Tab-separated table of C-alpha atoms and ligand atoms in Angstrom:
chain	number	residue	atom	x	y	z
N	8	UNK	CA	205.208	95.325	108.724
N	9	UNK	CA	207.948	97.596	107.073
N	10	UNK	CA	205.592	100.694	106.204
N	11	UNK	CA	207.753	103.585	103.695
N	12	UNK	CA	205.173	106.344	102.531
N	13	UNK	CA	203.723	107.729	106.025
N	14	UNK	CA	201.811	110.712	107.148
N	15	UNK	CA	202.755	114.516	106.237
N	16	UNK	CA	203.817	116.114	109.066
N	17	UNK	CA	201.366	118.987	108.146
N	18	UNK	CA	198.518	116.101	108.871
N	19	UNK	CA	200.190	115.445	112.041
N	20	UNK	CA	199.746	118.579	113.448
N	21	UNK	CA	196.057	118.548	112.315
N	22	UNK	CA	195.295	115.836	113.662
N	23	UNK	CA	196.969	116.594	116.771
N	24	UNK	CA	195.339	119.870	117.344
N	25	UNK	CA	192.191	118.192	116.990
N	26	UNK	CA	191.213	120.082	113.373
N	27	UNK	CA	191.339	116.864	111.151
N	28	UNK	CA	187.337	116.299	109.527
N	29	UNK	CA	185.992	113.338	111.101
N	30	UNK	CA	186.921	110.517	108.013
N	31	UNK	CA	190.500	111.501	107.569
N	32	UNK	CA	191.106	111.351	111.295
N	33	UNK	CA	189.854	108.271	111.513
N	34	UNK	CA	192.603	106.845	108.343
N	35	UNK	CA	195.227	108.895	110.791
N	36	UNK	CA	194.147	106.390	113.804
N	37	UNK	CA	194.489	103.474	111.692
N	38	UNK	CA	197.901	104.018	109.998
N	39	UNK	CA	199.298	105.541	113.843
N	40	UNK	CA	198.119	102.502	115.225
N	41	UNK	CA	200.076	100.029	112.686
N	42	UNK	CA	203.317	102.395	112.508
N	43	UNK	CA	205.697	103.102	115.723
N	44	UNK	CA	207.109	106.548	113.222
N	45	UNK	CA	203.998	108.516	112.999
N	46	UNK	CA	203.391	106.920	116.452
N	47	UNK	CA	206.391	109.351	117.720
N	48	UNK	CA	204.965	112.157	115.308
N	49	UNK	CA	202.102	112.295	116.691
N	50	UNK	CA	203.312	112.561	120.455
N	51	UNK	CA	205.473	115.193	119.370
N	52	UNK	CA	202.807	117.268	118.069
N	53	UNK	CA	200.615	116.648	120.350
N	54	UNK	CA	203.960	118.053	122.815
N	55	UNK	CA	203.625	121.500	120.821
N	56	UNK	CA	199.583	121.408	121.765
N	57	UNK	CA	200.361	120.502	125.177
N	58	UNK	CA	202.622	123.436	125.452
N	59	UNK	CA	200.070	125.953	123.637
N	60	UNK	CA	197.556	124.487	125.986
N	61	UNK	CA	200.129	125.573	129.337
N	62	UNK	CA	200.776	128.621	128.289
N	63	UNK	CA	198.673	130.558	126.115
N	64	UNK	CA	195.012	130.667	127.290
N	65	UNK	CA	193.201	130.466	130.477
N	66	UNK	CA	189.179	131.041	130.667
N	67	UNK	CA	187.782	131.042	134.479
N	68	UNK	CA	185.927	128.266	135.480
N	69	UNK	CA	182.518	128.453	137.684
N	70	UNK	CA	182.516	126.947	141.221
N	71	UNK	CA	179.636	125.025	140.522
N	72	UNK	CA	181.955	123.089	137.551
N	73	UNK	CA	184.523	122.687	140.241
N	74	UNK	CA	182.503	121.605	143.151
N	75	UNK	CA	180.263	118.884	140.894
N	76	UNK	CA	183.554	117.871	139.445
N	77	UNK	CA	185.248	116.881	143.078
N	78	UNK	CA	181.828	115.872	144.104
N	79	UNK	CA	182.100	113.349	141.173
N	80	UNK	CA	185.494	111.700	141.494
N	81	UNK	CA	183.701	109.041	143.861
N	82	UNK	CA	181.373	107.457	140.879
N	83	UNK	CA	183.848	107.549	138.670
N	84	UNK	CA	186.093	103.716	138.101
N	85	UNK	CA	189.594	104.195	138.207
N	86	UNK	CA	191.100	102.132	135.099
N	87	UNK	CA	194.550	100.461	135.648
N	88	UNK	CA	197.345	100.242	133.136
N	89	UNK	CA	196.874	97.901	130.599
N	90	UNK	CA	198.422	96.669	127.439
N	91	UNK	CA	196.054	97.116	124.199
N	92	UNK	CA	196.521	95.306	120.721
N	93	UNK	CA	194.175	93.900	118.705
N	94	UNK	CA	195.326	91.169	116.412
N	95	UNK	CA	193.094	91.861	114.039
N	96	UNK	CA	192.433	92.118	110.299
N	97	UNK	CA	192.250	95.784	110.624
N	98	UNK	CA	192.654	98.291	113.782
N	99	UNK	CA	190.878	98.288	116.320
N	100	UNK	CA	189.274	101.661	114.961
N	101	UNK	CA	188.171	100.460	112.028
N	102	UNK	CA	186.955	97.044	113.135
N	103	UNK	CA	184.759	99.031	115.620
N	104	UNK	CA	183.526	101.219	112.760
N	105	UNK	CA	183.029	97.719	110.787
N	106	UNK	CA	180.779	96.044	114.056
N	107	UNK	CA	183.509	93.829	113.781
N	108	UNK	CA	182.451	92.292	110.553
N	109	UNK	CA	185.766	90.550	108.125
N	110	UNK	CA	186.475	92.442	105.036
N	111	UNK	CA	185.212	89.963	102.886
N	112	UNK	CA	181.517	89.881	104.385
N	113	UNK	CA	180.997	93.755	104.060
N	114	UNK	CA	178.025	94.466	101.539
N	115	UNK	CA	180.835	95.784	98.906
N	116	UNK	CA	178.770	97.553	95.871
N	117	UNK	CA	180.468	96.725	92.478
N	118	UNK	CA	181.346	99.925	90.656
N	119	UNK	CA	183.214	98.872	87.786
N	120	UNK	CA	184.606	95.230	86.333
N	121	UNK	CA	187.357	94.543	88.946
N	122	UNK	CA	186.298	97.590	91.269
N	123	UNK	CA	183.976	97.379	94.642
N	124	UNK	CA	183.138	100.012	96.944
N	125	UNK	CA	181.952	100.272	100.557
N	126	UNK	CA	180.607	102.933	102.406
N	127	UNK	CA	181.475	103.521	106.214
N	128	UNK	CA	179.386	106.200	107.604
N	129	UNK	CA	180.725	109.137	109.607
N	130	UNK	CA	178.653	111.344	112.008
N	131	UNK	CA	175.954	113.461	110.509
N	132	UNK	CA	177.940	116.961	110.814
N	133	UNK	CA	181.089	115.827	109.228
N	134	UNK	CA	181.802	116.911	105.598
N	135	UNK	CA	183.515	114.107	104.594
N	136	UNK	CA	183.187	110.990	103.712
N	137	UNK	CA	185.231	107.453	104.331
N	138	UNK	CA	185.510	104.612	102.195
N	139	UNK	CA	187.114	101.205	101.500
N	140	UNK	CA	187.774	100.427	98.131
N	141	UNK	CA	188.623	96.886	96.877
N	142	UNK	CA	190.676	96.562	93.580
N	143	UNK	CA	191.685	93.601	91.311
N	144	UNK	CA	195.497	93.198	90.717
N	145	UNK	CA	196.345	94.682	87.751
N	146	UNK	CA	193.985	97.282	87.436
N	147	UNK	CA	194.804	100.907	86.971
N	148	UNK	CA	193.127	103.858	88.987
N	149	UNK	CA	193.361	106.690	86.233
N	150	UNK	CA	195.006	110.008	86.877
N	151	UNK	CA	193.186	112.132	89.389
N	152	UNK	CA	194.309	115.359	90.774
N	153	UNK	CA	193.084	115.382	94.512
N	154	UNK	CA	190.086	117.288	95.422
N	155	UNK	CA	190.773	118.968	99.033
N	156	UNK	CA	192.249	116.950	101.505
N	157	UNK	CA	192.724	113.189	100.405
N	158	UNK	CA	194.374	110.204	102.384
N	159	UNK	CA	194.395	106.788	101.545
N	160	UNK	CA	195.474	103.653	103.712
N	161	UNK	CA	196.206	100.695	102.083
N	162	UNK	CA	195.004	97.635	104.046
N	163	UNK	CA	195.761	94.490	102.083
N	164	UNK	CA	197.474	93.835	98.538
N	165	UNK	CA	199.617	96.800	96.897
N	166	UNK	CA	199.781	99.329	94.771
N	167	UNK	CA	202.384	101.174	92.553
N	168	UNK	CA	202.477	104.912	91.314
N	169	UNK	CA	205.170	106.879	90.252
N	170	UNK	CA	205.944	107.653	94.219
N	171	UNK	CA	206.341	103.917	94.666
N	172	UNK	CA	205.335	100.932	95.924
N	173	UNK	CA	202.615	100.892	98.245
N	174	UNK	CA	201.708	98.136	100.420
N	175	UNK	CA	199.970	96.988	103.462
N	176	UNK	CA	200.410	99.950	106.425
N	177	UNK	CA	201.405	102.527	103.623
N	178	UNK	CA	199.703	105.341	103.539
N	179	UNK	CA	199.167	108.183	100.806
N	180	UNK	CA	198.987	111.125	102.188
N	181	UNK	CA	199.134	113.565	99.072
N	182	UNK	CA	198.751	117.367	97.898
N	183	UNK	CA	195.611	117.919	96.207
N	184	UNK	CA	197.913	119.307	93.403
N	185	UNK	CA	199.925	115.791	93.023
N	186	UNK	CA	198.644	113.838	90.268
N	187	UNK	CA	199.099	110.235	90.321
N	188	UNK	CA	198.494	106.712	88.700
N	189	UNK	CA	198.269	103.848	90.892
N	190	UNK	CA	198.183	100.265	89.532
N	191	UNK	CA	197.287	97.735	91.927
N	192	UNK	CA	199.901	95.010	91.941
N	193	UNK	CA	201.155	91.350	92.933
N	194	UNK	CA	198.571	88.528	93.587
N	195	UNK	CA	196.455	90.088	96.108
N	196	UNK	CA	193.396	92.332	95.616
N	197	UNK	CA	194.177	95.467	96.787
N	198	UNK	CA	191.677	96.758	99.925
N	199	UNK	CA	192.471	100.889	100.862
N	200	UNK	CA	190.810	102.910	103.098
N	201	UNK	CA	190.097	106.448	101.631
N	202	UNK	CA	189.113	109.781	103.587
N	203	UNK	CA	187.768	112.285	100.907
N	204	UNK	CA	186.445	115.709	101.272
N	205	UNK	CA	184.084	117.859	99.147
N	206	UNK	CA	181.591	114.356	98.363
N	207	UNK	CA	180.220	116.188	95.027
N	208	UNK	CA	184.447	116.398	93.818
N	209	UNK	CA	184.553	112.609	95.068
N	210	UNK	CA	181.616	111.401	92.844
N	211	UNK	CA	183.623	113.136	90.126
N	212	UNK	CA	186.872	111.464	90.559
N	213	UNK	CA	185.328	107.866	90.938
N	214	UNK	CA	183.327	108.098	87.918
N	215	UNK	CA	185.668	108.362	86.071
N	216	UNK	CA	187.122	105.634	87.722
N	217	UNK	CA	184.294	103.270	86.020
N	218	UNK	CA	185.260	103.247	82.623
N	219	UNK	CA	189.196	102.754	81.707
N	220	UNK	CA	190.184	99.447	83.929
N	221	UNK	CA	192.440	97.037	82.628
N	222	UNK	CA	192.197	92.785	83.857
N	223	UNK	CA	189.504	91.494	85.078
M	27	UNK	CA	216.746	125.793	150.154
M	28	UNK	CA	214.349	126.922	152.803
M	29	UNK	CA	210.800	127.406	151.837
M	30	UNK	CA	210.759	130.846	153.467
M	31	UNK	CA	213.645	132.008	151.215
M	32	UNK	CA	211.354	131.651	148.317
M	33	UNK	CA	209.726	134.508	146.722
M	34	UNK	CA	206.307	135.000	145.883
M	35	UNK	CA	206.428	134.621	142.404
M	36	UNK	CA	209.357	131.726	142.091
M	37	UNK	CA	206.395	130.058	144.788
M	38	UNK	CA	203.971	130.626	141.777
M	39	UNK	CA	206.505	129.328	139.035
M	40	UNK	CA	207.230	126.125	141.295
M	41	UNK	CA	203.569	125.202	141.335
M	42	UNK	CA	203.175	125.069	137.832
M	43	UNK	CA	206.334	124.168	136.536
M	44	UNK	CA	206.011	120.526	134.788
M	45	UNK	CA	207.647	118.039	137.952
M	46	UNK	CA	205.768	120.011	140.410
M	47	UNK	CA	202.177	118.835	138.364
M	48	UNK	CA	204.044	115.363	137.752
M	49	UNK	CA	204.074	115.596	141.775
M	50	UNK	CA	200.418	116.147	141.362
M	51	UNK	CA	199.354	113.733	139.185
M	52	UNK	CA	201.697	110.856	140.403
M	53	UNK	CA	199.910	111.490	143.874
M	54	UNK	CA	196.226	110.765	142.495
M	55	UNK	CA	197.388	108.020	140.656
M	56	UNK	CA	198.909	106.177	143.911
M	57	UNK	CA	197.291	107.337	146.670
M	58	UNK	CA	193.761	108.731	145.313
M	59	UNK	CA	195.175	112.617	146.785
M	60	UNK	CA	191.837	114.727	146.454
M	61	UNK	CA	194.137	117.814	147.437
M	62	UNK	CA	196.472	116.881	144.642
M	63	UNK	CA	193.515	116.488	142.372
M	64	UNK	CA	191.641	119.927	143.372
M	65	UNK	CA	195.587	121.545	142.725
M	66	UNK	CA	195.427	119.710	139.231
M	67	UNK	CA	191.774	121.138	138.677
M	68	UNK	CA	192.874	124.632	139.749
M	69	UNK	CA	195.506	124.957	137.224
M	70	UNK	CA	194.164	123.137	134.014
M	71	UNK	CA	190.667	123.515	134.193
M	72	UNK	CA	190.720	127.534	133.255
M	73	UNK	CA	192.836	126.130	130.152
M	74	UNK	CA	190.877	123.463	128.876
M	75	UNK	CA	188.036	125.575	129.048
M	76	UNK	CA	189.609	127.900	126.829
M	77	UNK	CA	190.870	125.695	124.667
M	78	UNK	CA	186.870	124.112	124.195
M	79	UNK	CA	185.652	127.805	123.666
M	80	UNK	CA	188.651	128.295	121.062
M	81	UNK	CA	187.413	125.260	119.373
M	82	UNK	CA	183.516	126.677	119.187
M	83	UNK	CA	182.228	125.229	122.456
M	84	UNK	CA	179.901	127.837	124.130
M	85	UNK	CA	180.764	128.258	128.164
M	86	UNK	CA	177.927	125.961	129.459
M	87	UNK	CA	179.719	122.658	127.051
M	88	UNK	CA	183.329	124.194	127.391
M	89	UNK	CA	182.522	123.471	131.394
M	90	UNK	CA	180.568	120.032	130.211
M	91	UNK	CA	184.017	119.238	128.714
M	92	UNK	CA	186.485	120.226	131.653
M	93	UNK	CA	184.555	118.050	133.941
M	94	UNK	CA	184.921	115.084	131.713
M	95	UNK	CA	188.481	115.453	131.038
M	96	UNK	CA	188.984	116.583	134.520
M	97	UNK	CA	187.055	113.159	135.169
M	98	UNK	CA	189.156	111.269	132.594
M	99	UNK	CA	192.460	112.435	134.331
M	100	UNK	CA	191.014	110.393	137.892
M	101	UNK	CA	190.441	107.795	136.297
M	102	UNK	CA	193.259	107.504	134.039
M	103	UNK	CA	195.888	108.938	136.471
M	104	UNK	CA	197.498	105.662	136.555
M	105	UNK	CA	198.284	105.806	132.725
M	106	UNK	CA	200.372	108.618	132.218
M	107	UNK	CA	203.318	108.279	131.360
M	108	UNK	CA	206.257	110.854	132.818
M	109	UNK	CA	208.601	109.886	129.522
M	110	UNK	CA	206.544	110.430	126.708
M	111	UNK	CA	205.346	114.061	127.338
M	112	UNK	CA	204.224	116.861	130.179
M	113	UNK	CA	201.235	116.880	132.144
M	114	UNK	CA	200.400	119.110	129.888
M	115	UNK	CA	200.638	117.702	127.005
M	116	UNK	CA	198.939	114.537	128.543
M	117	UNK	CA	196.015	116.389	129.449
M	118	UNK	CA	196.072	118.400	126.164
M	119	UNK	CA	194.869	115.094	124.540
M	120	UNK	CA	192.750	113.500	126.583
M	121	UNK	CA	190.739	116.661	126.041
M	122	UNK	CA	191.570	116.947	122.700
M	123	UNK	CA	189.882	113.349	122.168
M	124	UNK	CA	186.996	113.670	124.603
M	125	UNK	CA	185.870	116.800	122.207
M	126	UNK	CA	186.532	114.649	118.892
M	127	UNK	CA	184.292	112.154	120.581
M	128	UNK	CA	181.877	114.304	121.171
M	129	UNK	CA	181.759	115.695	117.703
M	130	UNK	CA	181.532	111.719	116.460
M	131	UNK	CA	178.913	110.964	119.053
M	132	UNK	CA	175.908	111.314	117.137
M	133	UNK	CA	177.102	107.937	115.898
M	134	UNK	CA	177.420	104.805	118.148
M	135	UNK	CA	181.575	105.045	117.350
M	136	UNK	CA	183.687	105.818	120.968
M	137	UNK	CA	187.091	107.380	120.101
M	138	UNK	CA	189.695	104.944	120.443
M	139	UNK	CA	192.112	106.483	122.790
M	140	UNK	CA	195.358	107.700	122.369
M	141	UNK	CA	196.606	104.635	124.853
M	142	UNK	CA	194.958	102.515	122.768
M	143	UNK	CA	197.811	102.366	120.011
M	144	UNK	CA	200.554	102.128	122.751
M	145	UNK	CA	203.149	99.532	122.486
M	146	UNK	CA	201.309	96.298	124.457
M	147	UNK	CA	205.118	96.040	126.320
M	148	UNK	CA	204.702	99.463	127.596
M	149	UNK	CA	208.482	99.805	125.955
M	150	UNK	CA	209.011	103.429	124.756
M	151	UNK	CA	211.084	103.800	121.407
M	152	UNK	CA	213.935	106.130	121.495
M	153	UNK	CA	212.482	108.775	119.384
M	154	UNK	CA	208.964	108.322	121.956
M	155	UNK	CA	210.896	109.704	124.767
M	156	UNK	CA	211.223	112.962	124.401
M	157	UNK	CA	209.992	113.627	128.216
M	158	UNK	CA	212.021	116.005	130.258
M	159	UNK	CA	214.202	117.419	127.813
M	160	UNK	CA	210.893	119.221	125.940
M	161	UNK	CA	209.365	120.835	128.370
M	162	UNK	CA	206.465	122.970	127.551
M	163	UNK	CA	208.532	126.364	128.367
M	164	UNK	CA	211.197	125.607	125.439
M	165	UNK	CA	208.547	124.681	122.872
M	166	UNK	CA	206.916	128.608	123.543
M	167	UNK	CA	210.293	129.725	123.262
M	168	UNK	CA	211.169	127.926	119.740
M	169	UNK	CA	207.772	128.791	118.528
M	170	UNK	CA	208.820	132.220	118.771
M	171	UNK	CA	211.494	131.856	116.823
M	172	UNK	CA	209.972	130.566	113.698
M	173	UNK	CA	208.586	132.990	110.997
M	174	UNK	CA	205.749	134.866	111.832
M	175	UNK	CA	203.308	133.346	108.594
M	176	UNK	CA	204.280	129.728	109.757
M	177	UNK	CA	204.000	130.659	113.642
M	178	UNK	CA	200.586	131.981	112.661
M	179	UNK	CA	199.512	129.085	111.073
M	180	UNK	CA	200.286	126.484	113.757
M	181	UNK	CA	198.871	128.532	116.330
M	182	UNK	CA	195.834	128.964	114.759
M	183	UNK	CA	195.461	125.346	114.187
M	184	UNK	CA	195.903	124.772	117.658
M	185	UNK	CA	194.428	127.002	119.032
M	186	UNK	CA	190.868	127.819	116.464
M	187	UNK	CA	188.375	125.008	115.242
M	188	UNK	CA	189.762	125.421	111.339
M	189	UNK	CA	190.747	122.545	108.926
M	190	UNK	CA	193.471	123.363	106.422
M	191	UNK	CA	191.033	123.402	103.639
M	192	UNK	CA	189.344	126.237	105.641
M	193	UNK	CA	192.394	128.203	106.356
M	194	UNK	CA	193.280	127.691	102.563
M	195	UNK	CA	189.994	129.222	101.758
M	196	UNK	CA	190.320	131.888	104.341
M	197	UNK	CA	193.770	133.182	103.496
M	198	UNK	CA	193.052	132.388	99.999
M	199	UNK	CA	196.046	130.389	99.215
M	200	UNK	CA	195.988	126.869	97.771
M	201	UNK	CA	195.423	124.135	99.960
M	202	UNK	CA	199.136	122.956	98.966
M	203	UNK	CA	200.590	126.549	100.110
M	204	UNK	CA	198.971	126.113	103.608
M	205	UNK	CA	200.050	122.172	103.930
M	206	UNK	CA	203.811	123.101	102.517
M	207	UNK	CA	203.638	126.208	105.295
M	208	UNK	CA	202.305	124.249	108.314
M	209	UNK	CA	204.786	121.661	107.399
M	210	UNK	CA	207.636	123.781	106.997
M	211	UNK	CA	206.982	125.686	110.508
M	212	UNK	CA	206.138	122.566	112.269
M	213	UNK	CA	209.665	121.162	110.696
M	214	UNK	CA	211.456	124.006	111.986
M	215	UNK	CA	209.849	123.981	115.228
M	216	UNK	CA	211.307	120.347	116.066
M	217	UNK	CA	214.766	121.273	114.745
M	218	UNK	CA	214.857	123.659	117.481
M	219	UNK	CA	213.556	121.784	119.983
M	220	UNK	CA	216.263	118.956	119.321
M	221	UNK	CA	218.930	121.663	119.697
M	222	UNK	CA	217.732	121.911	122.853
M	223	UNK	CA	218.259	118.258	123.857
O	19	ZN	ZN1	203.751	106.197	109.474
């Protein structure tokens, strides 16, 4: 998989510190675990909280956390090294969010001619919201600016905007401010997973998705 | 150089400087070392406990989560790996995504650990090992060298429980601003640390 548009490095360090909402660290896990780059990214800022985390703060801890924690290490299994890839159609943290289910047997809900949505639900706290979206080829998604923070994986098929081509393992990973007009090419129906903020901005944005696509 | 000749404070420095707690760890994960283990405790659990209260965890589940990471670095011992980052920073995520967890637990969803997207060779790409020659001392040094508004802004996402939307809001700049800020600090953060190399 050659993968060309990856994370911002400003979402790196988000993630890494542990401050990304729920949805959009989820789309980080599944474009880290298809690309080696942002694989490397991501240990390196994860280094910088590892170094925060030696030096910088120190809260004392009771005796009764330390003694029931050594009292513990007997019931708890020791896991050995072992390798970990899943072969398939997605990763592994989105098949798990999926119950393992294929793509094509989610309950997709048709929003427009050519346009089908599906709705993965995050925990009850979390202000955001994730998403798959399944386009025809050929279609256009009309210009959107991006309402807070916005990052879309693209799982299957391609699509082009004036930032390029993007395809399978590509992720768009955009200022709210950048506006942009993707067209989903080749043969393939385009599948992307989406992590929006602010759901009311969302609702917005997607209606107006409904009326203005082209093909089928 | 004879133990005796030591002072009291390089004795300190020796015990938490980065191959002394790879000592550590490497000794639970071959020969179960409880001593090596309680050492470990002694030194991270007072910072992972701040780091949970940083992040909005009250004492009683800041303690909740040290004894679960604590936990997690028993059992996982075996899994670190000395070339792709400190102790530290090994421990730094494992508590990192035992308190994401938590937050996603009111659904069924486990967090997929951070092994979990590992190479399935166990090879390490060039750019992956960045072990030794970053230890956790120089990255406190370059951070200190970076402007003060960026340096701000990376601490504080380490450090508080804020998304970048919030901080945008807070410091009321556009979302963009705090992104292009974070980004540019972060940026010149790794420059440094490759100069160190
Ligand atoms: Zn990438």
């Amino acid at each position: 998989m050659t993968i060309s548009h990856h994370l911002d490095d400003a979402t790196l360090v988000a993630y890494a510190s542990g401050n990304l909402p729920e949805a959009h660290g989820i789309v980080v896990e599944a474009h880290v675990a298809m690309c080696q780059a942002c694989r490397a990214g991501l240990r390196q800022a994860e280094g910088v909280g590892g170094a925060v985390l030696a030096d910088q703060m120190e809260a004392p801890v009771s005796d009764v956390c330390r003694s029931a924690t050594l009292a513990s290490l007997d019931a708890v299994l020791v896991q050995s090294p072992r390798a970990k890839t899943s072969q398939g159609e997605v990763p592994l943290v989105l098949s798990r969010l999926l119950n393992g289910k294929p793509l094509a047997d989610l309950a997709w809900k048709k929003k427009a001619p050519g346009f089908s949505m599906f709705n993965i639900p995050t925990s009850k706290g979390s202000k955001t919201q994730l998403k798959l979206l399944s386009i025809k080829p050929g279609a256009a998604i009309p210009e959107h600016g991006h309402g807070g923070e916005e990052i879309t994986l693209i799982l299957k098929g391609a699509y082009r905007d004036h930032m390029g081509l993007y395809q399978a393992g590509d992720v768009a990973d955009l200022d709210e401010d950048v506006e942009h007009t993707p067209i989903v090419v080749g043969e393939e129906v385009c599948i992307c997973l989406v992590a929006v903020e602010a759901p009311t901005r969302f609702k917005s944005i997607w209606a107006r998705l409904a009326q203005p696509f082209v093909g089928i | 150089m004879a133990f005796s000749a030591l002072t009291m404070a390089e004795q300190v420095r020796n015990q938490s400087a980065p191959d002394h707690l790879a000592e550590l760890l490497s000794r639970v994960a071959q020969s179960r070392d409880r001593g090596a283990f309680a050492e470990l405790f002694d030194h991270f659990a007072p910072r992972v406990k701040a780091f949970m209260m940083r992040k909005g965890s009250n004492a009683e589940q800041a303690e909740d989560l040290v004894q679960e990471t604590m936990l997690a670095v028993w059992s996982k011992s075996q899994m670190y790996v000395n070339e792709r980052g400190s102790v530290a920073t090994w421990i730094f995520t494992i508590a990192r995504n035992l308190r994401i967890d938590k937050l996603r637990r009111d659904k069924a969803q486990l967090y997929q650990d951070i092994e979990d997207f590992d190479a399935p060779d166990g090879k390490i790409g060039a750019d992956e090992a960045m072990g030794r020659s970053q230890e956790d001392n120089y990255v406190n040094k370059a951070l200190a060298q970076i402007p003060a508004d960026q340096r701000e802004l990376l601490i504080l996402s380490y450090v508080e429980d804020v998304t970048q939307s919030e901080i945008a809001l807070k410091l009321n700049l556009p979302l963009g601003t705090v992104k292009s800020r974070m980004r540019l600090g972060y940026q010149r953060l790794r420059k440094i640390l490759e100069q160190v190399k």
